[in-house]
Coordinates of C-alpha atoms in Angstrom, one line a residue:
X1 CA 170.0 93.7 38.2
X2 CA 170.7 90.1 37.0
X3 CA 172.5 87.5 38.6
X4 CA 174.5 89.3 41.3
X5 CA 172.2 91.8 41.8
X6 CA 169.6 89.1 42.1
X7 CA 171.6 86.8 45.2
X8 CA 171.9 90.0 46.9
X9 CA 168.2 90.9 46.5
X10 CA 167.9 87.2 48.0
X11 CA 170.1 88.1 51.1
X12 CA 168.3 91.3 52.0
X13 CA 164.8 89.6 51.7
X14 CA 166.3 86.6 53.9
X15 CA 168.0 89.1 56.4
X16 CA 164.7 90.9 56.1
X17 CA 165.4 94.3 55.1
X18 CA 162.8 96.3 53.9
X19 CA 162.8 96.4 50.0
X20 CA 161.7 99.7 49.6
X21 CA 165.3 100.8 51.6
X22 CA 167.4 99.3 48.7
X23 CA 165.4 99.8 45.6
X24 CA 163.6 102.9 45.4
X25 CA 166.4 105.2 46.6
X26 CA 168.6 107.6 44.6
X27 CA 172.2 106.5 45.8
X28 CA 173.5 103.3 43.2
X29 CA 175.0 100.7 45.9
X30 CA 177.7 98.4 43.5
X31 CA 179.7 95.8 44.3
X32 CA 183.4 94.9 44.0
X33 CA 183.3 91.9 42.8
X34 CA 182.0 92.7 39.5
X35 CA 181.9 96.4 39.3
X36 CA 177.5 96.1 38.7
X37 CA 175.1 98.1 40.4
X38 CA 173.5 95.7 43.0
X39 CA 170.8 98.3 44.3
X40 CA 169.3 101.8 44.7
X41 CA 169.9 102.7 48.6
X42 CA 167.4 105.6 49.6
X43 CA 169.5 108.6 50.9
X44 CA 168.8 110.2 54.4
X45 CA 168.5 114.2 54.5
X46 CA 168.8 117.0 56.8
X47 CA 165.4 116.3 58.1
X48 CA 166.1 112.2 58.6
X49 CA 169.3 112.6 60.4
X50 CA 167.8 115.7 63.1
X51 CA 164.9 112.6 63.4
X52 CA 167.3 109.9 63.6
X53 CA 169.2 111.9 66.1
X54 CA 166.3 112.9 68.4
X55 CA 164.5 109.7 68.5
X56 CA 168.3 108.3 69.8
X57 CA 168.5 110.7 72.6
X58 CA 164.3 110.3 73.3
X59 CA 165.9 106.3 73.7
X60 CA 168.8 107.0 76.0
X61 CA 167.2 108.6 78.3
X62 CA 165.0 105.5 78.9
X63 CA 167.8 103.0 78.2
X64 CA 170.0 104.7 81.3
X65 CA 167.3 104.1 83.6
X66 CA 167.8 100.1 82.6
X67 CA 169.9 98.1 84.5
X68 CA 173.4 97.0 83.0
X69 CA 172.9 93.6 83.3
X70 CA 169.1 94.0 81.5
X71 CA 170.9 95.8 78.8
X72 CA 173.6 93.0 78.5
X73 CA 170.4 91.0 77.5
X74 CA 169.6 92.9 74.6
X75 CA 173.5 92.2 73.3
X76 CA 173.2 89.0 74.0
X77 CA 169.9 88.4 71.7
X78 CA 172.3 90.4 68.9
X79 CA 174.4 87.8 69.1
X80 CA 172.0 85.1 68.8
X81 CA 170.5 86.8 66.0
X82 CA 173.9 87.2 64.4
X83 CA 174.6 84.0 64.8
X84 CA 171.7 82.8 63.3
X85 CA 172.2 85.3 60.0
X86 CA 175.8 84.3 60.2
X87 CA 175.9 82.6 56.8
X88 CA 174.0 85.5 55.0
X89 CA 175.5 88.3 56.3
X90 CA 178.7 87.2 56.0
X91 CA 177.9 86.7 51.8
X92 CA 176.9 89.5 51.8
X93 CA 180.4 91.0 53.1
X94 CA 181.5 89.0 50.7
X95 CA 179.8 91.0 47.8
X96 CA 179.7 94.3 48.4
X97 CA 183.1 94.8 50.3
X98 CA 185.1 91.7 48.3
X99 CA 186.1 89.9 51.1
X100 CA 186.9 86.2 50.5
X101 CA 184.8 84.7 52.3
X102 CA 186.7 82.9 55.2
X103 CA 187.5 86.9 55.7
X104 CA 183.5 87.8 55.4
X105 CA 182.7 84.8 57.5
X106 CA 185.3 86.1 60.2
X107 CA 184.1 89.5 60.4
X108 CA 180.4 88.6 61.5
X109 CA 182.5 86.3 63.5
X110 CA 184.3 89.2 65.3
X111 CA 180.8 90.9 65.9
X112 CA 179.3 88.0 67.6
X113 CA 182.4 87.6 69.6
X114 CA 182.0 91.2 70.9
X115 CA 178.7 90.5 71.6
X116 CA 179.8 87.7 74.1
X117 CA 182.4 90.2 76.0
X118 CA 180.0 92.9 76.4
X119 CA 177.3 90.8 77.4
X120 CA 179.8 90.1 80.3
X121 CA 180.8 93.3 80.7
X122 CA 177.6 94.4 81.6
X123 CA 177.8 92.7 85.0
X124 CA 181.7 94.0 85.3
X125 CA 180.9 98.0 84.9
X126 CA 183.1 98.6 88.1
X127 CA 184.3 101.8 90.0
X128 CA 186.0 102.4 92.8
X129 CA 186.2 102.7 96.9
X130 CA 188.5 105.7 97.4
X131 CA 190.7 106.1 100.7
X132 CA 189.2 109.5 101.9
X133 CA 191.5 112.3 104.5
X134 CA 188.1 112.7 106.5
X135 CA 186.7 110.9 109.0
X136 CA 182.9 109.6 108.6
X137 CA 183.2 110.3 104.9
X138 CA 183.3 107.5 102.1
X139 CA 184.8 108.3 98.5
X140 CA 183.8 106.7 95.5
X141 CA 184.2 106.4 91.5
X142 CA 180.8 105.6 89.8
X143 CA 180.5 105.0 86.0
X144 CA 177.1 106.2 84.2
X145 CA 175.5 105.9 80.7
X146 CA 177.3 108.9 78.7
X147 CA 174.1 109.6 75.6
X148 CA 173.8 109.5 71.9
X149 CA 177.1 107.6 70.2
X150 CA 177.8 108.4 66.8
X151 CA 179.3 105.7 64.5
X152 CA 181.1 106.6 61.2
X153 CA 182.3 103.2 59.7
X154 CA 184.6 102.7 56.6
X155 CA 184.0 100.0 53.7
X156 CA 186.9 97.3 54.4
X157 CA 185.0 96.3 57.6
X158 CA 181.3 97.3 57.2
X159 CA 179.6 95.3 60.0
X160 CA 182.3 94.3 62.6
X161 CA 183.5 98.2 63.3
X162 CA 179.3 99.3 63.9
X163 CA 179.5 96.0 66.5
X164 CA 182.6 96.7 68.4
X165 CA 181.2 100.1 69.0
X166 CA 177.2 99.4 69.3
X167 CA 177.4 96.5 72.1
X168 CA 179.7 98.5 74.6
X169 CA 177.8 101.6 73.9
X170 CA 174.6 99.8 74.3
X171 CA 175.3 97.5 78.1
X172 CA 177.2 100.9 79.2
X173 CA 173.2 102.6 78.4
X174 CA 173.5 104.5 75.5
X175 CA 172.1 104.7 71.9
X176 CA 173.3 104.4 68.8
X177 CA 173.3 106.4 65.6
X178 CA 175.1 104.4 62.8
X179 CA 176.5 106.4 59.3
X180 CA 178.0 103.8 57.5
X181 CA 180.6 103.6 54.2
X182 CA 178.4 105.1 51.3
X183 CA 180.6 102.0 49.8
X184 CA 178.9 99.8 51.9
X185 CA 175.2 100.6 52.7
X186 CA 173.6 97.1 52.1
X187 CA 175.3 95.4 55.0
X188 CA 174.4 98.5 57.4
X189 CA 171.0 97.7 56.7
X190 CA 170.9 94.0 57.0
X191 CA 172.9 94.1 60.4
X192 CA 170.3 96.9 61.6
X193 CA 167.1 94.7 60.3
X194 CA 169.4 92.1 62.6
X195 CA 169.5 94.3 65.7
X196 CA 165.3 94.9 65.2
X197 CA 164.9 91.4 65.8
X198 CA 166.9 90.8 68.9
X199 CA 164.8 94.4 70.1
X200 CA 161.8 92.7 69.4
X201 CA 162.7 89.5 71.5
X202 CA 163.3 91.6 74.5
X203 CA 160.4 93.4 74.3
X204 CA 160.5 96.7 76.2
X205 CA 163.5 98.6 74.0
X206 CA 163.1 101.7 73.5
X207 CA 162.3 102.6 70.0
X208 CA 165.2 104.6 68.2
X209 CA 167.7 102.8 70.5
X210 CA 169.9 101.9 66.8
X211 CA 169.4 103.8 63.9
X212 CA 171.4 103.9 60.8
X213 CA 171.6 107.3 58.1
X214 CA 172.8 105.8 54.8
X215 CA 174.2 109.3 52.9
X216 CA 178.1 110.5 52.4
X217 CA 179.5 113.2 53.4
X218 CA 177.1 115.3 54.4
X219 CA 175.4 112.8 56.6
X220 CA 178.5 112.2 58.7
X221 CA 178.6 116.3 59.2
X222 CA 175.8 116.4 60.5
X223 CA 176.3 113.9 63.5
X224 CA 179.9 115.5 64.2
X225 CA 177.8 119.0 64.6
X226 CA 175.3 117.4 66.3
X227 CA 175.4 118.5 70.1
X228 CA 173.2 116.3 71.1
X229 CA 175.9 113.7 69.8
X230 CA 177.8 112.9 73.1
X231 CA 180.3 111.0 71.3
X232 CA 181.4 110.0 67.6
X233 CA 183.6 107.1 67.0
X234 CA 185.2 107.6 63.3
X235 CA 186.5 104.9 61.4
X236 CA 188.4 105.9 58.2
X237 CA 191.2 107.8 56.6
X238 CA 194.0 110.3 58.6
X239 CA 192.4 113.0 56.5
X240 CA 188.9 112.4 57.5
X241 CA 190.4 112.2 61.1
X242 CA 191.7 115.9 60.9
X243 CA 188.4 116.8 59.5
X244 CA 186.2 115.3 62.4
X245 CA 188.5 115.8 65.5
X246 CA 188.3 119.4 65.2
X247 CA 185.0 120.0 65.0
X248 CA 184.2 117.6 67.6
X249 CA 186.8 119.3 69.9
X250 CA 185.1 122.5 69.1
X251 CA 181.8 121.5 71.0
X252 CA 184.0 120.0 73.5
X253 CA 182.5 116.4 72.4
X254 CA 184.1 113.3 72.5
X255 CA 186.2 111.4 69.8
X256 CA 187.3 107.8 69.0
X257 CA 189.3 107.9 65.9
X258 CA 190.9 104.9 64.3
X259 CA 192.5 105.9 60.9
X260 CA 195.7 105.1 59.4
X261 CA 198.2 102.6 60.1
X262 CA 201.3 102.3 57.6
X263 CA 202.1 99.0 59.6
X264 CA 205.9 97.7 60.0
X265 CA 207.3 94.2 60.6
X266 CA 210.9 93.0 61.4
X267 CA 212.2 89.6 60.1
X268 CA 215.3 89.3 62.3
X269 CA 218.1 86.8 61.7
X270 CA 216.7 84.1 64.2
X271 CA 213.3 84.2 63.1
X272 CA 211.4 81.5 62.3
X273 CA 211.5 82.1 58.6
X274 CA 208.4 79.6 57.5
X275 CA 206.3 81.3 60.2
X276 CA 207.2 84.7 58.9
X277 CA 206.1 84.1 55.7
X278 CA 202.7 82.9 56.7
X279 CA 202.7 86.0 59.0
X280 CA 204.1 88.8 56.3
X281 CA 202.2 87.1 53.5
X282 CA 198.4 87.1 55.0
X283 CA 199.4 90.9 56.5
X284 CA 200.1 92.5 53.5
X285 CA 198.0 90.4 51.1
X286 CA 194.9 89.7 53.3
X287 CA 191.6 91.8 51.9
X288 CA 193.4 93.3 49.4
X289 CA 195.3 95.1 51.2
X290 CA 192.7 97.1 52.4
X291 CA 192.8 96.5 56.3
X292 CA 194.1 99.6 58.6
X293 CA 196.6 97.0 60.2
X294 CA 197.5 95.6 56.5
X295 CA 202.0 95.0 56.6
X296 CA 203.0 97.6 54.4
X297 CA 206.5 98.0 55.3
X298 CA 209.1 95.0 55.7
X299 CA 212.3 95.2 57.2
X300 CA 214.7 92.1 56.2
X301 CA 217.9 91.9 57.9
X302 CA 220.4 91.6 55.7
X303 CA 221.6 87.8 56.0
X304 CA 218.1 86.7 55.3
X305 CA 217.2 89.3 52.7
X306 CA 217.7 87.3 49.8
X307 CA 216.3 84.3 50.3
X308 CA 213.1 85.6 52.1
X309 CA 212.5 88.0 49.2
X310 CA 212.7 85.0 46.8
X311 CA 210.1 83.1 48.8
X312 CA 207.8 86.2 49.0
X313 CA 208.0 86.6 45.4
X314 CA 206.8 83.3 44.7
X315 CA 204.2 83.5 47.0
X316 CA 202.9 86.5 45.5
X317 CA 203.2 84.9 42.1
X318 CA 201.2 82.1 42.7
X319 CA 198.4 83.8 45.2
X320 CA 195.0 82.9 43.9
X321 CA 193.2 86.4 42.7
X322 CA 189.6 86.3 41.8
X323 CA 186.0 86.8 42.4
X324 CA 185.5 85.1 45.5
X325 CA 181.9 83.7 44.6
X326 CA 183.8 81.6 41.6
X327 CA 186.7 79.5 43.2
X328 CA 189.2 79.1 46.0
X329 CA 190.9 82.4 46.0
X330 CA 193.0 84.2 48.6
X331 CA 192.9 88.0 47.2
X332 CA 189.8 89.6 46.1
X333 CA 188.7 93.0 44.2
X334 CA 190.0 96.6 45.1
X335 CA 186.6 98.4 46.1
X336 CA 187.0 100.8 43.0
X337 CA 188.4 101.9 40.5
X338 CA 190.2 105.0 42.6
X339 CA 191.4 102.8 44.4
X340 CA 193.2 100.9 41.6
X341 CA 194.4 104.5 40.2
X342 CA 195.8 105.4 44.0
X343 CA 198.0 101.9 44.1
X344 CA 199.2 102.7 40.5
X345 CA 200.0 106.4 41.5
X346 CA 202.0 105.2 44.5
X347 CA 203.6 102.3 42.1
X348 CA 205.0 104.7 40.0
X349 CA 206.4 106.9 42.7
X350 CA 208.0 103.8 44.0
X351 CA 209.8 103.5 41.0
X352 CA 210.8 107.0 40.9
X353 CA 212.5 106.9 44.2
X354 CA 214.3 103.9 43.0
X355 CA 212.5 100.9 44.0
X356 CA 212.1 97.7 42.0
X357 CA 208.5 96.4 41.3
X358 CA 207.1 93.0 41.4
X359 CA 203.4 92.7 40.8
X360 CA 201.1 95.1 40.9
X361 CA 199.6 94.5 37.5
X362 CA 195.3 94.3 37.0
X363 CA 193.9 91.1 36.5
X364 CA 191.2 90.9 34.1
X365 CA 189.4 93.8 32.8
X366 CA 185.7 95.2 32.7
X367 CA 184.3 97.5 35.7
X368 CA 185.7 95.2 38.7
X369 CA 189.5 96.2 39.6
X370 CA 191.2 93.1 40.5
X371 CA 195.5 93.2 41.1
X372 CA 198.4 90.7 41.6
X373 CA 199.7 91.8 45.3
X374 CA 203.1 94.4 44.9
X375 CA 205.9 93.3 46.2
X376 CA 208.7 96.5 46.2
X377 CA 212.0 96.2 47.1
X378 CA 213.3 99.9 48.3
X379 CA 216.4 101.2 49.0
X380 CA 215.2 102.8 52.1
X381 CA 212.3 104.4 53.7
X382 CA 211.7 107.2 51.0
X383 CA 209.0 108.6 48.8
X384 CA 205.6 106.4 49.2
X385 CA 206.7 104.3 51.8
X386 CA 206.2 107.4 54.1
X387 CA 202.4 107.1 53.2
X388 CA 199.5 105.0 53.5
X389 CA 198.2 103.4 50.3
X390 CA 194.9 101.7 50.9
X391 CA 196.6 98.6 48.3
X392 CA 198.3 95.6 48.5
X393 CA 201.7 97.3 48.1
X394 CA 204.5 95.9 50.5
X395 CA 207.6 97.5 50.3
X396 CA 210.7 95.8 51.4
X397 CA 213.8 97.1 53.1
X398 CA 217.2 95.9 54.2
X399 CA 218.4 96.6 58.0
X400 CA 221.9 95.5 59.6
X401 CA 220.9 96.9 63.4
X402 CA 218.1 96.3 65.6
X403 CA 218.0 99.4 67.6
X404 CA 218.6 101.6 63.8
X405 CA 215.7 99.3 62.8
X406 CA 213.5 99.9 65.4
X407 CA 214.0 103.4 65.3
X408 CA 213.3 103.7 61.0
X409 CA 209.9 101.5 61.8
X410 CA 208.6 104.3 63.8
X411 CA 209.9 107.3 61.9
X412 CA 206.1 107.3 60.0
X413 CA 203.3 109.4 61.2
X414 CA 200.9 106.7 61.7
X415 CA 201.5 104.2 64.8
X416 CA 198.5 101.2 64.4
X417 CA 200.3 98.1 64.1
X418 CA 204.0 96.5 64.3
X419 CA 205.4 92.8 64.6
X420 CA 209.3 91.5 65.3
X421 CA 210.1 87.7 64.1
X422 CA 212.2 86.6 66.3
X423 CA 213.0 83.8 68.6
X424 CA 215.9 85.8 70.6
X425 CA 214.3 86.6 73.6
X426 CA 216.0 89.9 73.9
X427 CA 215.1 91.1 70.8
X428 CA 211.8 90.6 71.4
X429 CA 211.7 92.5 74.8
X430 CA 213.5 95.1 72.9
X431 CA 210.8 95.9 70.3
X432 CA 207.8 95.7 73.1
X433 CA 209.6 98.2 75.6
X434 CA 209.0 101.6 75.8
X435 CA 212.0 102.5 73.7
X436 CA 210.8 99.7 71.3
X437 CA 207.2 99.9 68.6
X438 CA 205.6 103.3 69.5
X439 CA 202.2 101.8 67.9
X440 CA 199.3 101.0 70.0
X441 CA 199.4 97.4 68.9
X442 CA 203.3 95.6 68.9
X443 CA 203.0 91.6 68.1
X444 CA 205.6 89.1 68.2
X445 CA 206.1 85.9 66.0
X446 CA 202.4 86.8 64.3
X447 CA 201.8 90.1 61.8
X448 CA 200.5 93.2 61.9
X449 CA 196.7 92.0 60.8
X450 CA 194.1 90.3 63.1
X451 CA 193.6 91.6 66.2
X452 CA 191.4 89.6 68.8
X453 CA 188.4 91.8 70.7
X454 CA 189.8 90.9 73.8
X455 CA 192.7 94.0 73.8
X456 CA 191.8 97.2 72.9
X457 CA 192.7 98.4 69.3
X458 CA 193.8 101.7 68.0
X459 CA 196.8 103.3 67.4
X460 CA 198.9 106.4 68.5
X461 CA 200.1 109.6 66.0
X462 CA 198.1 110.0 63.3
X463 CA 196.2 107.0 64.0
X464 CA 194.2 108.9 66.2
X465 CA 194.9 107.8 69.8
X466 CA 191.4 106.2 69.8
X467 CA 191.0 102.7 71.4
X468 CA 187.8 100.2 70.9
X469 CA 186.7 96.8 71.2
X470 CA 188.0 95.3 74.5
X471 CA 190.0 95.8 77.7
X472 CA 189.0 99.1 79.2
X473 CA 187.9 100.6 75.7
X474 CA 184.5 100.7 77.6
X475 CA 185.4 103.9 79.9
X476 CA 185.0 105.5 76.8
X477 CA 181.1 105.0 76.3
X478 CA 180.8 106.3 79.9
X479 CA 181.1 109.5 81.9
X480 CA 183.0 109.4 85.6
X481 CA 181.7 110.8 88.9
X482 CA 183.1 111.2 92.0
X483 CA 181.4 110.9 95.1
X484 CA 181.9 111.7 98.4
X485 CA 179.5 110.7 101.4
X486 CA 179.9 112.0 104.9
X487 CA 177.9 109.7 106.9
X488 CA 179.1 111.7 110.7
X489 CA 177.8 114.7 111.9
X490 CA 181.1 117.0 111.8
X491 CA 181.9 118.8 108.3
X492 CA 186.2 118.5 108.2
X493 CA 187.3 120.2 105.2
X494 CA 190.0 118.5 102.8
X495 CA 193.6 119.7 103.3
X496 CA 193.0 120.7 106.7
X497 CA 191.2 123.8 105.9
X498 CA 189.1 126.0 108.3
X499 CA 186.4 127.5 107.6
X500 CA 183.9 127.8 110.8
X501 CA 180.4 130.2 110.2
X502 CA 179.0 129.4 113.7

């Protein structure tokens, strides 16, 4: 494993992953960038992951016991550590997920900033005083430590999905059991030989507290079926979604599901048009088109249709397309090569249904998969625009009415991400009002990719209804009591019932 194979072997070393983890194991680990295999990840079994998941519960039940503010420690050493390893990791994003690496650099970013709000958070875990009918009583809402978290992370963001997850799970008093992308299982490993250093700063963690299980599908069974698995949090495809939420409902666990997102933006006649592009261009282009919140669908009106598609096709003409390690590009490598067959399949369909192509062609050959971005112009929302294709495929549409427009945009089965353009005011209430976006995240005058960690993400329909990262996502990684106290010495029932034994 020459050249690339040998900078990665440098990163791991640095990061300080065990060696024996990534080269004496069974399961090839390539990367994107070149199409090479980069290492040999060893596999966990049947036997690993019933370990894994034991020693995580063995750790929650200490971890509870710790104070939230104690456990906001421990996140706040990950972050230090992260930042520290920001450089390396993020390279390391870079190669085996493709990411350019302002995009890399920005995920490890996003998992240090996550850090910083939970580390807050753990001082913030409020409940509630509840006005109580009786007199001498005292109602409350309490929050406690929920048990074992399951994490099921998908390839286009390896590290930043396991942090939005692990650091509220972990001030809330929980543990963590990690099954990343079998795309990506190199940067799973360096960001858990990350979290073992911050453990070992603090000193008194309980051991089994993270763990990852690098496997495919199988692995990922097996933590849905757990039921010592209090919660899973699935990152991936609608498909994988319909796969996990069942099972999970059928041991009456608990489910976070982010999965597809055939995100829609609106250019509207007042729009500022040089801000749009910026906004439509880094949606749809950005990682490859391989983001959940990626534009896929544009809606034009029609008095700016022309010249806006004119500027977008000379964007996506002259859009630098490389490996990122080798010059100042803006697009990198599809992850595979199925992924290259699935953007041609829906290409094709495109065409069938009447659209006119732009792009879309492979650049340079060998086993990397590299494409010019797709622009499509469509003569309505037909055929493959209905579906998600994990590509850099935007198709374009013409509108002539807002409220028609706002009603086609959510006529998809996935609701992630949406964006307006526009600098009418009403237009833009229009689109965020109840009648408006039915997606769990609605932007205006910025696209459909880049969310911050302050708001919580997810999406509604077939995205899952699942909701992470900040705001009130933490609720999630808890379970709610209610108490009531009666502090007299009378026993009045609630609603005025009677019932008197003496």
């Amino acid at each position: 494993m020459a050249g690339i194979g040998e900078e990665v072997g440098r990163l791991l070393d640095t990061l300080g992953v065990d060696r024996a983890a990534w080269t004496d194991g069974s399961m090839p680990a390539l990367s994107p960038l070149t199409g090479e295999q980069v290492a040999a990840v060893r596999v966990a079994d049947a036997a690993d992951v019933d370990w894994a998941i034991g020693q995580a519960g063995a750790a929650f039940r200490v971890w509870r016991t710790v104070p939230a503010p104690r456990r906001g420690e421990l996140v706040r050493l990950l972050g230090e550590e992260l930042r520290a390893a920001k450089d390396d990791l993020a390279k390391l994003v870079t190669i085996e997920a493709g990411k350019v690496p302002s995009e890399g650099a920005g995920e490890v970013q996003e998992m240090i900033d996550i850090c910083d709000f939970a580390v807050g958070l753990s001082r913030q875990l409020y409940g509630l005083t509840i006005a109580t009918e009786r007199p001498g009583h005292r109602m409350m809402e309490v929050w406690h430590p929920l048990g074992v978290v399951g994490v099921i992370s998908a390839f286009n963001f390896p590290v930043a999905v396991w942090a939005w997850n692990a650091a509220l799970a972990l001030v809330c008093g929980n543990s963590v059991v990690w099954k990343p992308s079998e795309k990506t299982p190199l940067t799973a490993l360096a960001t858990q030989a990350i979290f073992r250093r911050a453990a070992a700063r603090f000193g008194d963690a309980p051991e089994g507290l993270s763990q990852v299980l690098i496997g495919g599908r199988d692995a990922g069974e097996a933590l849905v079926d757990d039921r010592r698995v209090a919660l899973v949090s699935a990152t991936g495809s609608t498909r994988m979604g319909r796969a996990v939420a069942p099972r999970l409902a059928q041991r009456f666990a608990r489910a976070i599901l982010e999965l597809g997102g055939n995100n829609g933006a609106i250019v509207a006649p007042s729009a500022d048009l040089d801000l749009a592009l910026r906004g439509v261009a880094f949606g749809a282009m950005g990682t490859a088109g391989q983001r959940c919140t990626t534009t896929r669908r544009l809606f034009l009106h029609d008095s700016i249709y022309d010249g806006f598609v004119a500027r977008l096709k000379a964007a996506y003409t002259s859009v630098g397309i490389g490996n990122p390690l080798e010059g100042e590009v803006l697009v990198g490598p599809l992850i595979d090569r199925a992924a290259h067959e699935a953007m041609q399949q829906a290409l094709q369909a495109a065409v069938t249904a009447g659209g006119v192509v732009h792009g879309g062609e492979r650049v340079g050959e060998g086993a990397s998969f590299y494409v010019r971005p797709a622009l499509v112009e469509m003569p309505g929302q037909v055929g493959p625009v209905l579906e998600e294709t994990f590509a850099p495929i935007l198709y374009v549409m013409r509108y002539y009415d807002l409220d028609a427009v706002i009603d086609l945009h959510n006529d998809v089965a996935a609701g992630l991400s949406s964006a307006i353009f526009t600098t009418d005011m009403r237009e833009a209430e229009r689109f965020l009002a109840a009648s408006g976006s039915d997606c769990g995240i609605a932007n205006v005058n910025l696209g459909t990719s880049g969310a911050e960690i302050g708001g919580a993400f997810g999406g509604e329909k077939e995205t899952g209804g699942g909701r992470e990262s900040g705001s009130d996502a933490w609720r999630q990684y808890m379970r709610r009591a209610t108490n009531t106290v009666n502090y007299s010495d009378a026993l009045p029932l609630a609603q005025g019932v009677s019932f008197d034994v003496s």
